[in-house]
Amino acid sequence: MTPPGAGKARVPGATYARLRPEYPTNGGERRVAEEDAKPASDEAHSAFTPPLGVPLPPPPAGEHPTSEFALPEGVTPGGAPPKPPAVSLIRPEQPWQDRMRVMLRTPLTERPSAERIAAPEDETVLPVPRILDLTLRIGELLLAGGEGAEDVEASMFAVGHAFGLDRIETTVTFTLLSVTHQPSLVDDPVTVNRTVRRRGTDYNRLAAVFRLVDDITDPLVTVTLEDAYRRLAEIRRNRHPYPKWALTVASGLLAGAASVLVGGGSLVFVAAAVGAMLGDRLAWTASARGLPEFYQFVLFAIPPAAVGVALKFADVDVRYSAVITGGLFALLPGRALVAAVQDGLTGYYITAAARLLEVLYLFVGIIVGVLGVLYVGVRLHAEFDPDLAAVHLERPVTSLVAAMVLTATFAVLLQQERSTVLIVTLNGGVAWLIYGSMHDTADVSPVLSTAVAAGLVGLFGQLLSRYRYASALPYVTAAIGPLLPGSSTYFGLLGLAQGDVNGGIRSLLTAATLALAIAVGVNLGGEMARLFIPQPARGVAPGRKERKASKRTRGF
């Protein structure tokens, strides 16, 4: 009679031989019974197999680690492994973003299982490839829309767990998405990936994807796999909420409002709007010809700077510097900078480095366009006085109205839903009011004032996103528009054009500091918002101590 657990071993150079399990004798020797013929030669024996009659080597010492694929103690070969203790996320009424973020910030060995919409009776019939494909497609739309890497992973986790795939791991980089599913430690994993090749700013589509993920993870809403695919196809086919001509007009209004924000009047408003609209048309033409985004930024930056230089040559009594600064506000990549710093602060360093490199290239494009025009003006003996341009005018009401107009037009450029434009406009007005109160009235440094105002933007944005179960980007990105360092950027470029390298670099470093203050403030405000939101608690298995979702590394 063959003992249970007997199997077949492939013997090189011979036929299959069924070997019984090894039973140690009192002398510690091995006794093997062969049921078939012995191999023809000694070549069939492994070089690492002791010959018959030789005692087995001693077992490894206890300090050696055991493979995670080894059978646990008390489990016989061929028997079913014991079920793990029931550990699950409780408080399912919390938003799925918070529940999935708890999983992402928990070590893999202690990660709880998420609640499912409906646990299938037979998990072997799950369409694993299709579920993974849907997960990747949703993550692709979110990453292409500018969402942070942590939120993209949280969305992919939520979709996978909702359709019954508990053991999945996701990886998000700047251009590559990957998801792996392994049913158990002894089964082969299934890994699929997807490359994000095209990026586009469309927060309307971003909000629709978040609604889809929220419905998939909602236990009270039944969304099948086919329904999810159908809705995802509809989201891809949806047109932008605003046509191209509306975006061009919004670019002009944004530049005009920004010029008023830095001290310009009505004539400056018109000049900045005209320059920005011409630059937008040039950028659209370059985009239609397939030119990279770097050259699109170069072409966009030329007309506003040219209009400002032309006003200087015409000897018109206006703040020509405000015209150029207003055009810069429509170009500064605040969205990409905030996403880059957010990824870095949450531990996604590769994605953060790639985003920062993207910001650097776009900023260099702006520098090339504006600096080229300013250099031509200086060579033609145009006298630009940076001290006169740096005069600060305190106009609280006018500045507040200009900041709100700038925020509203920025929201239109981001293709936000119409229902969110008013909310984000109010958020931007509050941010500028806080900044003006601290900087102009209390004489606080501009860096600290900017950081506090951006922190309130992030705080309100996170609270609004949790209230509406949506992404925080539509409530945050446009609201930081009035805080962008347009004036410091202009003064830096002017100093480089006039040969004042030290002064120009000093102003550009100030602009970079203000930009980082905005990004860090927004992220810190979002983290503070979670202090006011009840966090999803975790059920802890018996005999195990609960651990925090994040762990301090002390830098090593």
Coordinates of C-alpha atoms in Angstrom, one line a residue:
M1 CA 0.0 0.0 0.0
T2 CA 1.4 3.4 -1.0
P3 CA 1.4 6.0 1.8
P4 CA -0.5 9.2 1.1
G5 CA 1.5 12.0 -0.4
A6 CA 3.5 9.7 -2.7
G7 CA 4.3 11.3 -6.1
K8 CA 6.5 11.1 -9.1
A9 CA 10.0 12.5 -9.4
R10 CA 11.7 13.1 -12.8
V11 CA 15.0 11.1 -12.8
P12 CA 17.4 12.2 -15.5
G13 CA 18.4 9.5 -18.0
A14 CA 15.8 7.0 -16.8
T15 CA 12.2 6.3 -16.6
Y16 CA 9.9 7.7 -14.0
A17 CA 10.3 6.1 -10.6
R18 CA 7.6 6.4 -7.9
L19 CA 9.4 6.9 -4.6
R20 CA 7.9 6.4 -1.2
P21 CA 8.4 9.1 1.4
E22 CA 11.4 8.9 3.6
Y23 CA 11.0 7.5 7.1
P24 CA 14.0 7.9 9.5
T25 CA 15.0 4.7 11.3
N26 CA 16.5 4.4 14.8
G27 CA 19.9 4.7 13.4
G28 CA 19.0 7.9 11.6
E29 CA 19.5 6.4 8.1
R30 CA 17.2 6.7 5.1
R31 CA 15.2 3.8 3.8
V32 CA 13.8 4.2 0.3
A33 CA 11.6 1.6 -1.5
E34 CA 11.6 1.6 -5.2
E35 CA 8.7 0.0 -7.0
D36 CA 10.1 0.3 -10.5
A37 CA 13.5 -0.7 -12.0
K38 CA 16.6 1.0 -10.8
P39 CA 18.4 3.5 -13.1
A40 CA 20.8 2.1 -15.6
S41 CA 23.8 4.1 -14.3
D42 CA 25.0 6.3 -11.6
E43 CA 24.4 9.3 -13.8
A44 CA 20.7 9.1 -12.9
H45 CA 21.5 10.1 -9.3
S46 CA 21.8 13.8 -8.4
A47 CA 25.2 14.9 -7.2
F48 CA 23.5 16.4 -4.1
T49 CA 21.8 13.1 -3.2
P50 CA 23.6 11.0 -0.5
P51 CA 24.1 7.4 -1.6
L52 CA 22.1 4.6 0.1
G53 CA 23.3 3.8 3.6
V54 CA 24.7 7.3 4.3
P55 CA 23.0 9.2 7.1
L56 CA 21.1 12.3 6.2
P57 CA 22.8 15.7 6.9
P58 CA 21.8 17.5 10.1
P59 CA 18.8 19.9 9.8
P60 CA 19.6 23.6 9.3
A61 CA 20.0 25.7 12.4
G62 CA 17.0 27.5 13.8
E63 CA 18.3 31.0 12.9
H64 CA 18.0 30.3 9.2
P65 CA 14.8 31.7 7.6
T66 CA 12.1 29.5 6.3
S67 CA 10.7 30.0 2.8
E68 CA 7.3 31.6 2.8
F69 CA 6.2 28.8 0.4
A70 CA 7.0 26.1 3.0
L71 CA 4.0 24.2 4.5
P72 CA 3.1 25.6 7.9
E73 CA 3.5 23.4 11.0
G74 CA 0.6 21.0 11.5
V75 CA -0.3 20.8 7.8
T76 CA 0.2 17.5 6.1
P77 CA 1.2 17.3 2.4
G78 CA -1.8 17.4 0.2
G79 CA -4.0 18.7 3.0
A80 CA -5.8 22.0 3.0
P81 CA -4.0 24.8 4.8
P82 CA -5.8 26.4 7.7
K83 CA -7.9 29.5 7.0
P84 CA -6.2 32.7 8.2
P85 CA -7.9 34.6 11.1
A86 CA -10.7 36.8 10.0
V87 CA -9.2 40.3 9.6
S88 CA -11.2 42.9 7.8
L89 CA -11.7 46.6 7.5
I90 CA -14.6 47.7 9.7
R91 CA -16.6 50.9 9.3
P92 CA -17.5 50.2 5.7
E93 CA -19.5 53.4 5.6
Q94 CA -16.2 55.3 5.3
P95 CA -15.1 56.5 1.8
W96 CA -13.3 53.9 -0.2
Q97 CA -10.3 56.2 -0.6
D98 CA -9.6 56.1 3.1
R99 CA -10.2 52.4 3.4
M100 CA -7.8 51.7 0.6
R101 CA -5.2 54.1 1.8
V102 CA -5.2 52.2 5.1
M103 CA -4.3 49.1 3.2
L104 CA -1.6 50.8 1.2
R105 CA 0.1 52.2 4.3
T106 CA 0.0 48.9 6.1
P107 CA 2.7 46.3 5.8
L108 CA 1.9 43.5 3.4
T109 CA 2.0 40.7 6.0
E110 CA -0.4 42.6 8.2
R111 CA -2.7 44.0 5.5
P112 CA -6.4 43.4 6.2
S113 CA -8.8 42.2 3.6
A114 CA -11.4 44.6 2.2
E115 CA -15.1 44.0 2.1
R116 CA -16.5 42.6 -1.1
I117 CA -19.8 43.4 -2.8
A118 CA -20.6 39.8 -3.1
A119 CA -18.2 37.0 -2.3
P120 CA -18.4 34.3 -5.0
E121 CA -18.9 30.7 -3.9
D122 CA -16.3 29.3 -6.3
E123 CA -13.4 31.7 -6.7
T124 CA -11.9 29.6 -9.5
V125 CA -14.5 30.8 -11.9
L126 CA -13.5 34.5 -11.5
P127 CA -12.5 36.1 -14.8
V128 CA -9.1 37.2 -13.4
P129 CA -7.7 38.6 -16.7
R130 CA -10.7 40.7 -17.3
I131 CA -10.8 42.1 -13.8
L132 CA -7.1 43.0 -14.0
D133 CA -7.6 44.6 -17.3
L134 CA -10.5 46.7 -16.0
T135 CA -8.3 47.7 -13.0
L136 CA -5.5 48.8 -15.3
R137 CA -7.8 50.8 -17.6
I138 CA -9.3 52.7 -14.6
G139 CA -5.8 53.4 -13.2
E140 CA -4.7 54.6 -16.7
L141 CA -7.4 57.2 -16.9
L142 CA -6.7 58.5 -13.4
L143 CA -2.9 58.7 -13.9
A144 CA -3.3 60.3 -17.3
G145 CA -5.6 62.9 -15.7
G146 CA -3.0 64.0 -13.2
E147 CA -4.1 62.0 -10.1
G148 CA -1.4 61.2 -7.5
A149 CA 0.2 57.8 -7.5
E150 CA -1.2 56.8 -4.1
D151 CA -4.8 57.6 -5.1
V152 CA -4.3 55.7 -8.3
E153 CA -3.2 52.6 -6.4
A154 CA -6.1 53.0 -3.9
S155 CA -8.5 53.0 -6.9
M156 CA -7.0 49.9 -8.4
F157 CA -7.0 48.2 -5.0
A158 CA -10.7 49.1 -4.6
V159 CA -11.7 47.7 -8.0
G160 CA -9.8 44.5 -7.6
H161 CA -11.1 43.7 -4.1
A162 CA -14.6 44.6 -5.0
F163 CA -14.6 42.0 -7.7
G164 CA -13.2 39.3 -5.5
L165 CA -9.4 39.5 -6.0
D166 CA -8.0 39.7 -2.5
R167 CA -4.3 39.0 -3.1
I168 CA -3.4 41.7 -5.6
E169 CA -0.4 44.1 -5.7
T170 CA -0.3 47.2 -7.8
T171 CA 2.7 49.3 -9.0
V172 CA 2.3 52.8 -10.3
T173 CA 5.1 54.8 -11.9
F174 CA 5.0 57.9 -14.2
T175 CA 4.2 56.0 -17.4
L176 CA 3.7 52.3 -16.3
L177 CA 0.9 50.6 -14.4
S178 CA 1.2 47.0 -13.2
V179 CA -1.0 44.7 -11.2
T180 CA -0.3 41.2 -10.0
H181 CA -2.7 38.6 -8.6
Q182 CA -1.7 35.5 -6.8
P183 CA -4.5 33.4 -5.5
S184 CA -2.3 31.7 -2.9
L185 CA 1.4 31.2 -2.1
V186 CA 1.6 28.0 -4.1
D187 CA -0.3 29.2 -7.2
D188 CA 1.3 30.9 -10.2
P189 CA 0.9 34.7 -10.2
V190 CA -0.8 36.6 -13.0
T191 CA 0.8 39.9 -13.9
V192 CA -0.4 42.5 -16.4
N193 CA 0.8 46.0 -17.1
R194 CA -0.2 49.0 -19.2
T195 CA 1.7 52.0 -20.5
V196 CA 0.3 55.5 -20.2
R197 CA 1.3 57.2 -23.5
R198 CA -1.1 60.1 -23.7
R199 CA -1.9 62.6 -21.0
G200 CA -4.6 65.2 -20.9
T201 CA -6.1 67.5 -18.3
D202 CA -9.8 66.7 -18.1
Y203 CA -11.2 66.8 -14.5
N204 CA -14.7 66.1 -15.8
R205 CA -13.5 62.6 -16.9
L206 CA -11.6 62.2 -13.7
A207 CA -14.7 62.9 -11.7
A208 CA -16.7 60.3 -13.8
V209 CA -14.0 57.7 -13.1
F210 CA -14.2 58.3 -9.4
R211 CA -18.0 57.9 -9.5
L212 CA -17.5 54.6 -11.2
V213 CA -15.1 53.3 -8.6
D214 CA -17.4 54.5 -5.9
D215 CA -20.3 52.6 -7.3
I216 CA -18.1 49.5 -7.8
T217 CA -17.1 49.5 -4.1
D218 CA -20.5 50.4 -2.8
P219 CA -22.2 47.4 -1.2
L220 CA -25.7 48.9 -1.9
V221 CA -25.0 49.3 -5.7
T222 CA -24.7 46.3 -7.9
V223 CA -22.2 46.9 -10.7
T224 CA -21.2 43.9 -12.8
L225 CA -18.1 43.5 -14.8
E226 CA -19.9 44.2 -18.0
D227 CA -21.6 47.3 -16.6
A228 CA -18.2 48.6 -15.5
Y229 CA -16.7 48.1 -19.0
R230 CA -19.7 49.8 -20.6
R231 CA -19.5 52.8 -18.3
L232 CA -15.8 53.1 -18.8
A233 CA -16.3 53.1 -22.6
E234 CA -18.8 55.9 -22.2
I235 CA -16.4 57.9 -20.0
R236 CA -13.7 57.6 -22.8
R237 CA -16.2 58.7 -25.4
N238 CA -17.5 61.7 -23.5
R239 CA -16.6 65.1 -25.0
H240 CA -15.0 67.8 -23.0
P241 CA -17.5 70.1 -21.3
Y242 CA -16.0 73.2 -22.9
P243 CA -15.1 73.8 -26.6
K244 CA -11.7 75.0 -27.8
W245 CA -12.8 78.6 -28.3
A246 CA -14.0 78.7 -24.7
L247 CA -10.6 77.5 -23.5
T248 CA -8.9 80.2 -25.6
V249 CA -11.2 82.9 -24.0
A250 CA -10.5 81.4 -20.6
S251 CA -6.8 81.7 -21.2
G252 CA -7.1 85.4 -22.0
L253 CA -9.3 86.1 -19.0
L254 CA -6.9 84.2 -16.7
A255 CA -4.0 86.3 -18.0
G256 CA -5.9 89.5 -17.7
A257 CA -7.0 88.7 -14.1
A258 CA -3.5 87.8 -13.2
S259 CA -2.2 91.1 -14.6
V260 CA -4.7 93.0 -12.5
L261 CA -3.7 90.9 -9.5
V262 CA -0.1 92.2 -9.8
G263 CA -1.1 95.9 -10.2
G264 CA -2.3 96.3 -13.7
G265 CA -5.3 98.4 -14.9
S266 CA -7.9 98.0 -17.6
L267 CA -5.6 98.5 -20.5
V268 CA -3.1 96.0 -19.1
F269 CA -6.0 93.6 -18.7
V270 CA -6.9 93.8 -22.4
A271 CA -3.2 93.6 -23.5
A272 CA -2.5 90.5 -21.3
A273 CA -5.7 88.9 -22.5
V274 CA -4.8 89.4 -26.2
G275 CA -1.3 88.1 -25.7
A276 CA -2.5 85.0 -23.9
M277 CA -5.1 84.2 -26.5
L278 CA -2.5 84.6 -29.3
G279 CA -0.2 82.3 -27.4
D280 CA -3.0 79.8 -26.9
R281 CA -3.7 79.6 -30.6
L282 CA -0.1 79.1 -31.4
A283 CA 0.1 76.3 -28.9
W284 CA -3.0 74.6 -30.4
T285 CA -1.4 74.9 -33.8
A286 CA 1.8 73.2 -32.5
S287 CA -0.2 70.5 -30.8
A288 CA -2.1 69.8 -34.0
R289 CA 1.3 69.4 -35.8
G290 CA 2.4 66.9 -33.2
L291 CA 5.1 69.0 -31.6
P292 CA 6.1 68.0 -28.1
E293 CA 4.7 69.9 -25.1
F294 CA 8.0 71.7 -24.5
Y295 CA 7.8 73.6 -27.8
Q296 CA 4.1 74.3 -27.2
F297 CA 5.1 76.1 -24.0
V298 CA 7.8 78.1 -25.8
L299 CA 5.3 79.3 -28.4
F300 CA 2.7 80.1 -25.8
A301 CA 5.1 82.3 -23.9
I302 CA 6.3 84.4 -26.8
P303 CA 3.1 86.5 -27.6
P304 CA 2.5 87.8 -24.0
A305 CA 6.1 88.8 -23.7
A306 CA 6.1 90.4 -27.1
V307 CA 3.0 92.4 -26.3
G308 CA 4.6 93.7 -23.1
V309 CA 7.8 94.7 -24.9
A310 CA 5.7 96.4 -27.6
L311 CA 3.9 98.5 -25.0
K312 CA 7.3 99.5 -23.7
F313 CA 8.6 100.6 -27.1
A314 CA 5.3 102.5 -27.7
D315 CA 6.0 104.4 -24.5
V316 CA 2.5 103.7 -23.2
D317 CA 2.1 104.6 -19.5
V318 CA 1.1 101.2 -18.3
R319 CA 2.7 98.5 -16.2
Y320 CA 4.2 96.5 -19.1
S321 CA 5.6 94.0 -16.6
A322 CA 2.1 93.1 -15.5
V323 CA 1.3 92.1 -19.1
I324 CA 4.2 89.6 -19.2
T325 CA 3.5 88.4 -15.7
G326 CA -0.2 87.7 -16.5
G327 CA 0.9 85.6 -19.4
L328 CA 3.2 83.6 -17.2
F329 CA 0.3 82.7 -14.8
A330 CA -1.4 80.8 -17.6
L331 CA 1.7 78.7 -18.2
L332 CA 3.1 77.9 -14.8
P333 CA 2.7 74.1 -14.2
G334 CA 1.2 74.2 -10.8
R335 CA -0.9 71.1 -11.2
A336 CA 2.2 68.9 -12.1
L337 CA 4.2 70.5 -9.3
V338 CA 1.6 69.7 -6.6
A339 CA 1.3 66.1 -7.9
A340 CA 5.1 65.7 -7.9
V341 CA 5.5 66.9 -4.3
Q342 CA 2.5 64.8 -3.2
D343 CA 4.0 61.7 -4.7
G344 CA 7.3 62.4 -3.0
L345 CA 5.8 63.0 0.4
T346 CA 3.7 59.8 0.2
G347 CA 6.7 57.6 -0.7
Y348 CA 6.4 57.3 -4.5
Y349 CA 9.9 58.7 -5.2
I350 CA 10.3 57.4 -8.8
T351 CA 7.0 58.9 -9.9
A352 CA 7.8 62.1 -8.0
A353 CA 11.2 62.4 -9.7
A354 CA 9.6 61.9 -13.1
R355 CA 7.0 64.5 -12.4
L356 CA 9.6 67.0 -11.2
L357 CA 11.6 66.4 -14.3
E358 CA 8.5 67.2 -16.4
V359 CA 7.9 70.4 -14.4
L360 CA 11.6 71.3 -15.0
Y361 CA 11.2 70.8 -18.8
L362 CA 8.0 72.9 -19.0
F363 CA 9.5 75.6 -16.9
V364 CA 12.6 75.7 -19.1
G365 CA 10.2 76.1 -22.1
I366 CA 8.7 79.1 -20.4
I367 CA 12.1 80.6 -19.8
V368 CA 13.2 80.1 -23.4
G369 CA 10.1 81.8 -24.8
V370 CA 10.0 84.8 -22.4
L371 CA 13.8 85.2 -22.1
G372 CA 14.2 85.2 -25.9
V373 CA 11.7 88.1 -26.3
L374 CA 13.2 90.0 -23.3
Y375 CA 16.7 89.6 -24.7
V376 CA 15.6 91.0 -28.1
G377 CA 14.0 94.0 -26.3
V378 CA 17.2 94.6 -24.3
R379 CA 19.3 94.4 -27.5
L380 CA 17.0 97.0 -29.0
H381 CA 17.8 99.3 -26.1
A382 CA 14.5 99.0 -24.3
E383 CA 14.9 100.1 -20.7
F384 CA 13.1 97.8 -18.3
D385 CA 13.1 99.0 -14.7
P386 CA 12.7 96.1 -12.3
D387 CA 12.4 98.4 -9.3
L388 CA 9.5 100.3 -10.9
A389 CA 7.8 97.0 -11.8
A390 CA 8.2 95.6 -8.3
V391 CA 6.1 98.3 -6.7
H392 CA 3.3 96.6 -4.8
L393 CA -0.2 98.2 -4.9
E394 CA -2.6 97.3 -2.1
R395 CA -6.1 97.0 -3.6
P396 CA -7.9 94.5 -1.5
V397 CA -11.3 94.4 -3.2
T398 CA -9.9 94.6 -6.8
S399 CA -7.3 91.9 -6.0
L400 CA -9.9 89.6 -4.4
V401 CA -12.2 89.9 -7.4
A402 CA -9.2 89.3 -9.8
A403 CA -8.2 86.2 -7.8
M404 CA -11.7 84.7 -8.0
V405 CA -11.9 85.4 -11.8
L406 CA -8.4 83.8 -12.2
T407 CA -9.6 80.7 -10.2
A408 CA -12.8 80.4 -12.2
T409 CA -11.0 80.6 -15.6
F410 CA -8.4 78.2 -14.4
A411 CA -11.1 75.7 -13.6
V412 CA -12.5 76.0 -17.1
L413 CA -9.0 75.4 -18.5
L414 CA -8.9 72.2 -16.4
Q415 CA -12.2 71.0 -18.0
Q416 CA -13.9 70.8 -14.6
E417 CA -17.6 70.0 -14.1
R418 CA -19.7 73.1 -14.1
S419 CA -21.1 72.2 -10.7
T420 CA -17.6 72.5 -9.2
V421 CA -16.5 75.8 -10.7
L422 CA -18.4 77.9 -8.1
I423 CA -17.0 75.9 -5.2
V424 CA -13.4 76.1 -6.3
T425 CA -13.8 79.8 -7.1
L426 CA -14.8 80.4 -3.5
N427 CA -11.9 78.3 -2.3
G428 CA -9.5 80.3 -4.3
G429 CA -11.0 83.6 -3.0
V430 CA -10.5 82.4 0.6
A431 CA -6.9 81.4 -0.2
W432 CA -6.1 84.8 -1.6
L433 CA -7.9 86.5 1.4
I434 CA -5.7 84.5 3.8
Y435 CA -2.6 85.3 1.9
G436 CA -3.4 89.0 1.7
S437 CA -4.2 89.2 5.3
M438 CA -1.0 87.6 6.4
H439 CA 1.4 89.2 3.9
D440 CA 0.0 92.8 3.5
T441 CA -1.7 93.3 6.9
A442 CA 0.4 91.2 9.3
D443 CA 3.6 91.7 7.4
V444 CA 4.4 87.9 7.3
S445 CA 6.9 86.5 4.8
P446 CA 5.5 85.6 1.5
V447 CA 6.7 82.0 1.7
L448 CA 4.9 81.4 5.0
S449 CA 1.8 83.2 3.9
T450 CA 1.7 81.1 0.7
A451 CA 2.2 77.9 2.6
V452 CA -0.7 78.7 5.1
A453 CA -3.1 79.7 2.3
A454 CA -2.2 76.6 0.2
G455 CA -2.7 74.5 3.4
L456 CA -6.2 75.8 3.8
V457 CA -6.9 75.1 0.1
G458 CA -5.8 71.5 0.6
L459 CA -7.8 71.2 3.8
F460 CA -11.1 72.4 2.2
G461 CA -10.4 70.4 -0.9
Q462 CA -10.0 67.2 1.0
L463 CA -13.1 67.8 3.1
L464 CA -15.2 68.6 0.0
S465 CA -13.9 65.5 -1.9
R466 CA -14.8 63.3 1.1
Y467 CA -18.3 64.9 1.3
R468 CA -18.9 64.3 -2.4
Y469 CA -16.9 61.0 -2.6
A470 CA -14.8 62.4 -5.5
S471 CA -11.3 63.4 -6.3
A472 CA -9.7 66.3 -4.4
L473 CA -8.0 67.7 -7.5
P474 CA -11.0 69.6 -8.9
Y475 CA -11.3 71.5 -5.6
V476 CA -7.6 72.2 -5.1
T477 CA -5.7 72.7 -8.4
A478 CA -7.6 75.8 -9.7
A479 CA -7.7 77.3 -6.2
I480 CA -3.9 77.6 -6.0
G481 CA -3.8 79.6 -9.2
P482 CA -3.6 83.1 -7.5
L483 CA -0.7 81.9 -5.3
L484 CA 1.5 80.9 -8.2
P485 CA 4.8 82.8 -8.3
G486 CA 4.4 84.7 -11.6
S487 CA 6.1 87.9 -10.5
S488 CA 9.2 86.2 -9.1
T489 CA 9.5 84.3 -12.3
Y490 CA 9.3 87.4 -14.4
F491 CA 11.9 89.3 -12.3
G492 CA 14.3 86.3 -12.5
L493 CA 14.0 86.2 -16.3
L494 CA 14.4 90.0 -16.6
G495 CA 17.5 89.9 -14.5
L496 CA 19.0 87.2 -16.7
A497 CA 18.2 89.1 -19.8
Q498 CA 19.8 92.3 -18.5
G499 CA 23.0 90.5 -17.4
D500 CA 22.2 90.5 -13.7
V501 CA 22.8 86.8 -13.2
N502 CA 22.9 86.8 -9.4
G503 CA 19.7 88.8 -9.1
G504 CA 18.0 86.7 -11.7
I505 CA 19.0 83.4 -10.1
R506 CA 17.9 84.8 -6.7
S507 CA 14.5 85.7 -8.0
L508 CA 14.1 82.3 -9.7
L509 CA 15.1 80.5 -6.4
T510 CA 12.4 82.6 -4.7
A511 CA 9.9 81.4 -7.3
A512 CA 10.9 77.8 -6.7
T513 CA 10.6 78.3 -3.0
L514 CA 7.1 79.7 -3.3
A515 CA 6.1 76.8 -5.6
L516 CA 7.4 74.2 -3.1
A517 CA 5.5 76.1 -0.3
I518 CA 2.3 75.8 -2.4
A519 CA 2.8 72.1 -3.0
V520 CA 3.8 71.2 0.6
G521 CA 1.0 73.3 1.9
V522 CA -1.6 71.6 -0.2
N523 CA -0.4 68.1 0.8
L524 CA -0.2 69.0 4.5
G525 CA -3.7 70.4 4.3
G526 CA -5.0 67.2 2.8
E527 CA -3.3 65.2 5.6
M528 CA -4.7 67.5 8.2
A529 CA -8.2 66.9 6.8
R530 CA -7.9 63.3 7.6
L531 CA -7.4 64.2 11.2
F532 CA -11.0 65.5 11.3
I533 CA -12.3 62.4 9.4
P534 CA -12.9 59.2 11.4
Q535 CA -10.3 56.7 10.0
P536 CA -11.4 53.2 9.1
A537 CA -10.5 51.0 12.0
R538 CA -9.0 47.5 11.4
G539 CA -10.1 44.3 12.9
V540 CA -7.1 42.6 14.4
A541 CA -6.6 38.9 14.4
P542 CA -6.5 37.2 17.8
G543 CA -3.0 37.2 19.4
R544 CA -1.8 40.0 17.2
K545 CA -1.2 43.6 18.2
E546 CA -2.6 46.4 16.0
R547 CA 0.0 48.5 14.2
K548 CA -0.2 51.9 12.7
A549 CA -0.8 52.4 9.0
S550 CA 2.5 54.1 8.6
K551 CA 5.9 53.3 10.1
R552 CA 8.8 55.5 11.0
T553 CA 12.1 54.6 9.4
R554 CA 14.3 57.3 11.1
G555 CA 15.9 57.8 7.7
F556 CA 17.6 54.4 7.4

